[in-house]
Short mmCIF file of C-alpha atoms in Angstrom, two decimals:
data_model
loop_
_atom_site.label_atom_id
_atom_site.label_comp_id
_atom_site.label_asym_id
_atom_site.label_seq_id
_atom_site.Cartn_x
_atom_site.Cartn_y
_atom_site.Cartn_z
CA MET A 7 0.04 0.00 0.01
CA ARG A 8 2.77 2.41 0.87
CA ALA A 9 4.38 1.68 -2.48
CA LEU A 10 1.04 2.53 -4.21
CA PHE A 11 0.63 5.83 -2.22
CA ALA A 12 4.15 6.70 -3.23
CA ILE A 13 3.57 6.10 -6.80
CA ALA A 14 0.32 8.04 -6.75
CA GLY A 15 1.98 10.95 -4.92
CA ALA A 16 4.79 11.04 -7.45
CA ALA A 17 2.30 11.18 -10.30
CA LEU A 18 0.26 14.02 -8.66
CA PHE A 19 3.45 15.95 -8.14
CA ALA A 20 4.55 15.51 -11.73
CA ALA A 21 1.11 16.58 -12.94
CA ALA A 22 1.12 19.70 -10.74
CA CYS A 23 4.56 20.63 -11.99
CA GLY A 24 3.43 20.17 -15.56
CA LYS A 25 0.54 22.52 -15.12
CA GLY A 26 2.87 25.35 -14.01
CA SER A 27 5.59 24.83 -16.54
CA LYS A 28 5.71 26.45 -20.01
CA SER A 29 7.22 24.79 -22.97
CA ALA A 30 9.74 26.77 -25.02
CA PRO A 31 8.15 28.48 -28.01
CA PRO A 32 8.92 26.95 -31.44
CA ALA A 33 12.04 28.32 -33.16
CA ALA A 34 11.27 31.06 -35.66
CA PRO A 35 11.91 29.99 -39.17
CA PRO A 36 15.11 31.32 -40.68
CA ALA A 37 14.81 34.66 -42.52
CA ALA A 38 14.46 34.11 -46.25
CA ALA A 39 17.75 34.62 -48.00
CA ARG A 40 17.93 37.82 -50.17
CA ALA A 41 17.33 36.95 -53.74
CA VAL A 42 20.31 37.59 -56.00
CA PRO A 43 20.84 37.01 -59.61
CA ALA A 44 21.86 33.48 -60.47
CA GLY A 45 24.60 34.40 -62.96
CA PRO A 46 26.54 37.30 -64.45
CA ALA A 47 25.19 39.71 -67.05
CA GLU A 48 26.67 42.06 -69.64
CA TYR A 49 25.43 45.61 -70.38
CA THR A 50 25.80 48.19 -73.06
CA VAL A 51 26.60 51.49 -71.48
CA ILE A 52 25.51 54.50 -73.48
CA VAL A 53 26.24 58.24 -72.62
CA LYS A 54 24.31 60.91 -74.56
CA SER A 55 25.01 64.67 -74.12
CA THR A 56 22.15 66.99 -73.23
CA TRP A 57 24.58 69.89 -72.67
CA THR A 58 23.92 72.42 -75.43
CA LYS A 59 24.04 76.20 -75.91
CA THR A 60 20.21 76.26 -75.78
CA THR A 61 19.89 74.19 -72.54
CA HIS A 62 22.92 75.83 -70.78
CA PRO A 63 23.37 79.27 -72.36
CA PHE A 64 25.49 80.90 -69.62
CA GLU A 65 29.05 81.22 -70.96
CA TYR A 66 28.56 78.15 -73.20
CA PRO A 67 32.07 77.37 -74.50
CA SER A 68 33.28 76.88 -78.03
CA GLY A 69 34.70 73.46 -78.54
CA ALA A 70 32.33 71.88 -76.03
CA ARG A 71 33.00 68.16 -75.68
CA PHE A 72 33.06 65.21 -73.30
CA SER A 73 36.24 63.22 -72.51
CA GLY A 74 35.90 59.48 -72.94
CA MET A 75 33.95 57.78 -70.23
CA ILE A 76 35.63 55.40 -67.72
CA GLY A 77 33.90 53.31 -65.22
CA ALA A 78 33.80 50.03 -63.21
CA SER A 79 31.38 47.38 -61.90
CA HIS A 80 32.03 46.84 -58.18
CA ASN A 81 30.75 46.06 -54.75
CA ALA A 82 29.78 48.40 -51.87
CA LYS A 83 33.37 48.66 -50.69
CA TYR A 84 34.49 50.69 -53.78
CA SER A 85 33.25 53.69 -55.77
CA ILE A 86 34.92 56.13 -58.10
CA PHE A 87 33.44 59.12 -56.47
CA ALA A 88 30.98 60.28 -53.75
CA VAL A 89 29.50 63.71 -52.99
CA GLY A 90 31.12 64.92 -49.80
CA ARG A 91 34.31 62.98 -50.30
CA ARG A 92 37.65 64.33 -51.49
CA PRO A 93 38.58 63.19 -55.05
CA THR A 94 41.25 60.57 -55.61
CA PRO A 95 44.21 61.49 -57.77
CA GLY A 96 42.54 59.57 -60.53
CA LEU A 97 39.22 61.37 -60.35
CA GLU A 98 40.98 64.78 -60.11
CA ARG A 99 43.06 64.22 -63.28
CA LEU A 100 40.02 62.90 -65.15
CA SER A 101 38.01 65.94 -64.14
CA GLU A 102 40.72 68.48 -64.91
CA GLU A 103 42.45 66.94 -68.01
CA GLY A 104 40.12 64.17 -69.23
CA LYS A 105 42.85 61.61 -68.75
CA HIS A 106 41.85 58.05 -67.76
CA SER A 107 45.20 57.53 -65.95
CA PRO A 108 45.73 57.06 -63.00
CA LEU A 109 41.98 56.39 -62.41
CA ASP A 110 42.32 53.20 -64.50
CA THR A 111 45.14 52.08 -62.12
CA GLU A 112 42.98 52.82 -59.10
CA ILE A 113 40.13 50.64 -60.67
CA ARG A 114 42.59 47.81 -61.45
CA THR A 115 43.79 47.95 -57.85
CA ALA A 116 40.15 47.53 -56.65
CA ILE A 117 39.81 44.58 -59.11
CA ASP A 118 42.93 42.95 -57.55
CA GLN A 119 41.39 43.54 -54.07
CA GLY A 120 38.16 41.82 -55.12
CA ASN A 121 36.13 45.05 -54.72
CA ALA A 122 35.63 45.73 -58.50
CA LEU A 123 34.91 43.21 -61.26
CA ALA A 124 35.46 45.11 -64.56
CA LEU A 125 36.84 48.27 -65.99
CA PHE A 126 35.25 49.90 -69.07
CA GLU A 127 36.07 52.89 -71.05
CA SER A 128 35.47 54.74 -74.41
CA GLY A 129 36.85 57.40 -76.64
CA GLY A 130 35.71 61.05 -76.28
CA LEU A 131 32.59 62.73 -77.70
CA LYS A 132 32.94 65.90 -79.82
CA ASN A 133 29.78 65.60 -81.96
CA PHE A 134 26.92 65.60 -79.55
CA LYS A 135 24.62 64.07 -82.11
CA ASP A 136 26.58 60.86 -81.47
CA SER A 137 26.94 58.81 -78.17
CA MET A 138 29.76 57.17 -76.22
CA VAL A 139 29.28 53.40 -75.94
CA ALA A 140 31.04 50.70 -73.93
CA THR A 141 30.33 47.37 -72.35
CA VAL A 142 30.39 46.33 -68.74
CA ARG A 143 30.02 42.99 -66.95
CA VAL A 144 28.35 42.59 -63.52
CA ASP A 145 27.81 39.68 -61.23
CA HIS A 146 25.90 38.99 -57.98
CA THR A 147 28.85 40.15 -55.85
CA HIS A 148 29.55 43.26 -58.04
CA PRO A 149 26.14 44.52 -59.08
CA LEU A 150 26.90 48.23 -58.80
CA VAL A 151 28.32 50.47 -61.64
CA ASP A 152 30.12 53.86 -61.60
CA VAL A 153 30.87 55.87 -64.75
CA VAL A 154 32.46 59.36 -65.15
CA ASN A 155 33.68 61.65 -67.99
CA MET A 156 35.02 65.21 -68.08
CA ILE A 157 33.01 68.18 -69.21
CA GLN A 158 35.42 70.00 -71.49
CA PRO A 159 36.60 72.75 -71.27
CA SER A 160 36.24 73.26 -67.56
CA PRO A 161 38.41 73.68 -64.49
CA ASP A 162 37.50 70.34 -62.80
CA TRP A 163 33.83 69.63 -63.81
CA PHE A 164 32.56 66.18 -64.77
CA THR A 165 29.42 64.15 -65.04
CA GLY A 166 28.67 60.61 -64.21
CA ALA A 167 26.83 58.29 -61.90
CA THR A 168 27.82 56.24 -58.86
CA ASN A 169 26.49 53.03 -57.22
CA VAL A 170 23.88 52.30 -60.03
CA ASN A 171 22.55 48.91 -58.92
CA LEU A 172 21.64 46.78 -61.91
CA ALA A 173 20.22 43.90 -59.80
CA GLU A 174 16.51 43.92 -59.01
CA ASN A 175 14.05 41.37 -57.59
CA GLY A 176 16.44 38.55 -57.90
CA GLY A 177 17.38 39.28 -61.46
CA TRP A 178 19.04 41.86 -63.68
CA VAL A 179 17.19 44.86 -64.97
CA ALA A 180 16.57 44.86 -68.71
CA ARG A 181 17.19 48.64 -69.09
CA ARG A 182 17.94 51.55 -66.74
CA THR A 183 18.07 55.24 -67.72
CA LEU A 184 19.40 58.03 -65.57
CA THR A 185 19.81 61.88 -66.09
CA LEU A 186 23.24 63.10 -65.13
CA PRO A 187 24.04 66.40 -63.46
CA ALA A 188 27.43 68.18 -63.44
CA TYR A 189 29.81 67.78 -60.52
CA ASP A 190 32.83 69.74 -59.23
CA SER A 191 35.49 67.29 -58.20
CA GLY A 192 37.06 69.68 -55.74
CA GLY A 193 40.48 69.73 -57.27
CA ASP A 194 40.51 73.17 -58.81
CA ASP A 195 39.12 76.57 -57.69
CA GLY A 196 38.29 77.83 -61.19
CA LYS A 197 34.73 79.23 -61.65
CA THR A 198 34.34 79.41 -65.45
CA TYR A 199 34.69 76.97 -68.33
CA GLN A 200 37.98 78.62 -69.57
CA ALA A 201 39.40 79.50 -66.16
CA PRO A 202 43.17 79.19 -65.79
CA ASP A 203 44.55 76.38 -63.66
CA ARG A 204 44.10 77.04 -59.90
CA ASP A 205 44.93 73.92 -58.18
CA THR A 206 43.09 73.48 -54.84
CA ASN A 207 45.16 72.34 -51.87
CA PRO A 208 43.98 70.70 -49.67
CA LYS A 209 41.39 69.20 -51.98
CA LYS A 210 37.80 69.98 -51.35
CA PRO A 211 35.04 67.47 -51.15
CA THR A 212 33.27 66.69 -54.44
CA THR A 213 29.96 68.58 -54.84
CA ARG A 214 27.13 69.01 -57.37
CA ALA A 215 28.04 71.92 -59.61
CA ASN A 216 25.44 74.48 -58.58
CA ASP A 217 26.33 77.74 -60.18
CA ARG A 218 24.73 79.51 -63.16
CA HIS A 219 26.32 77.21 -65.73
CA PHE A 220 24.22 74.31 -64.58
CA VAL A 221 21.40 75.77 -62.53
CA ILE A 222 18.81 77.79 -64.50
CA HIS A 223 15.83 79.48 -62.86
CA GLY A 224 16.59 77.50 -59.67
CA ARG A 225 16.51 74.16 -61.53
CA VAL A 226 19.50 71.85 -62.02
CA LYS A 227 19.86 71.14 -65.71
CA PRO A 228 21.25 67.74 -66.52
CA VAL A 229 24.22 67.55 -68.93
CA ALA A 230 23.83 63.94 -70.07
CA THR A 231 21.68 60.77 -70.13
CA LEU A 232 23.10 57.43 -69.13
CA ILE A 233 21.56 54.25 -70.39
CA PHE A 234 22.23 50.61 -69.45
CA VAL A 235 20.81 47.95 -71.81
CA ARG A 236 21.19 44.28 -70.87
CA LYS A 237 22.99 42.27 -73.54
CA SER A 238 22.89 38.81 -71.84
CA PRO A 239 20.93 37.24 -68.99
#
């Protein structure tokens, strides 16, 4: 009998403990992985000028032209330029002289470090009825693209785009079009298209060019259109 009472008591104690205890909540399902493109893609890069005497009449220069474009596909650890950041030697020379060197060397260094995938470039543009065209390759770890070219003549003005993301909804966009403003690289203090060389030291942060050459009636007037067209999936 004592054994039966002991067993019954143990059962009641266990039941009482069970009523007061709470089981651990089920583990939350893991967050869904961010969708990324399955493979690389290739894009045609097109730059068209919208910088004309009609659209930008203030001191519009004779011999207006664009230097050749230069750019790169990359990840978030690299970019050719950023507003608020001082120019690299490569960006400064591109914006002042239209030269691709040493910017091309800076891009190749980023490629060697794994932060950029591909460099692309083109010749210059003198006839604004034409376009500059190049090809760039992207992949899921380097989906961003930067491109720049000098506005010539100018002290240190350029146009371009930075961190253009061509990945979208787990795939690659078929086409992307952007309007491009003018920028002041921060490497020269000149204020007019034909200003003599006035090198800035220390260098100033890159800014949007916001004077009368590019802002009309309070509105920024773009100087170019940038188009990406996917060539391959």
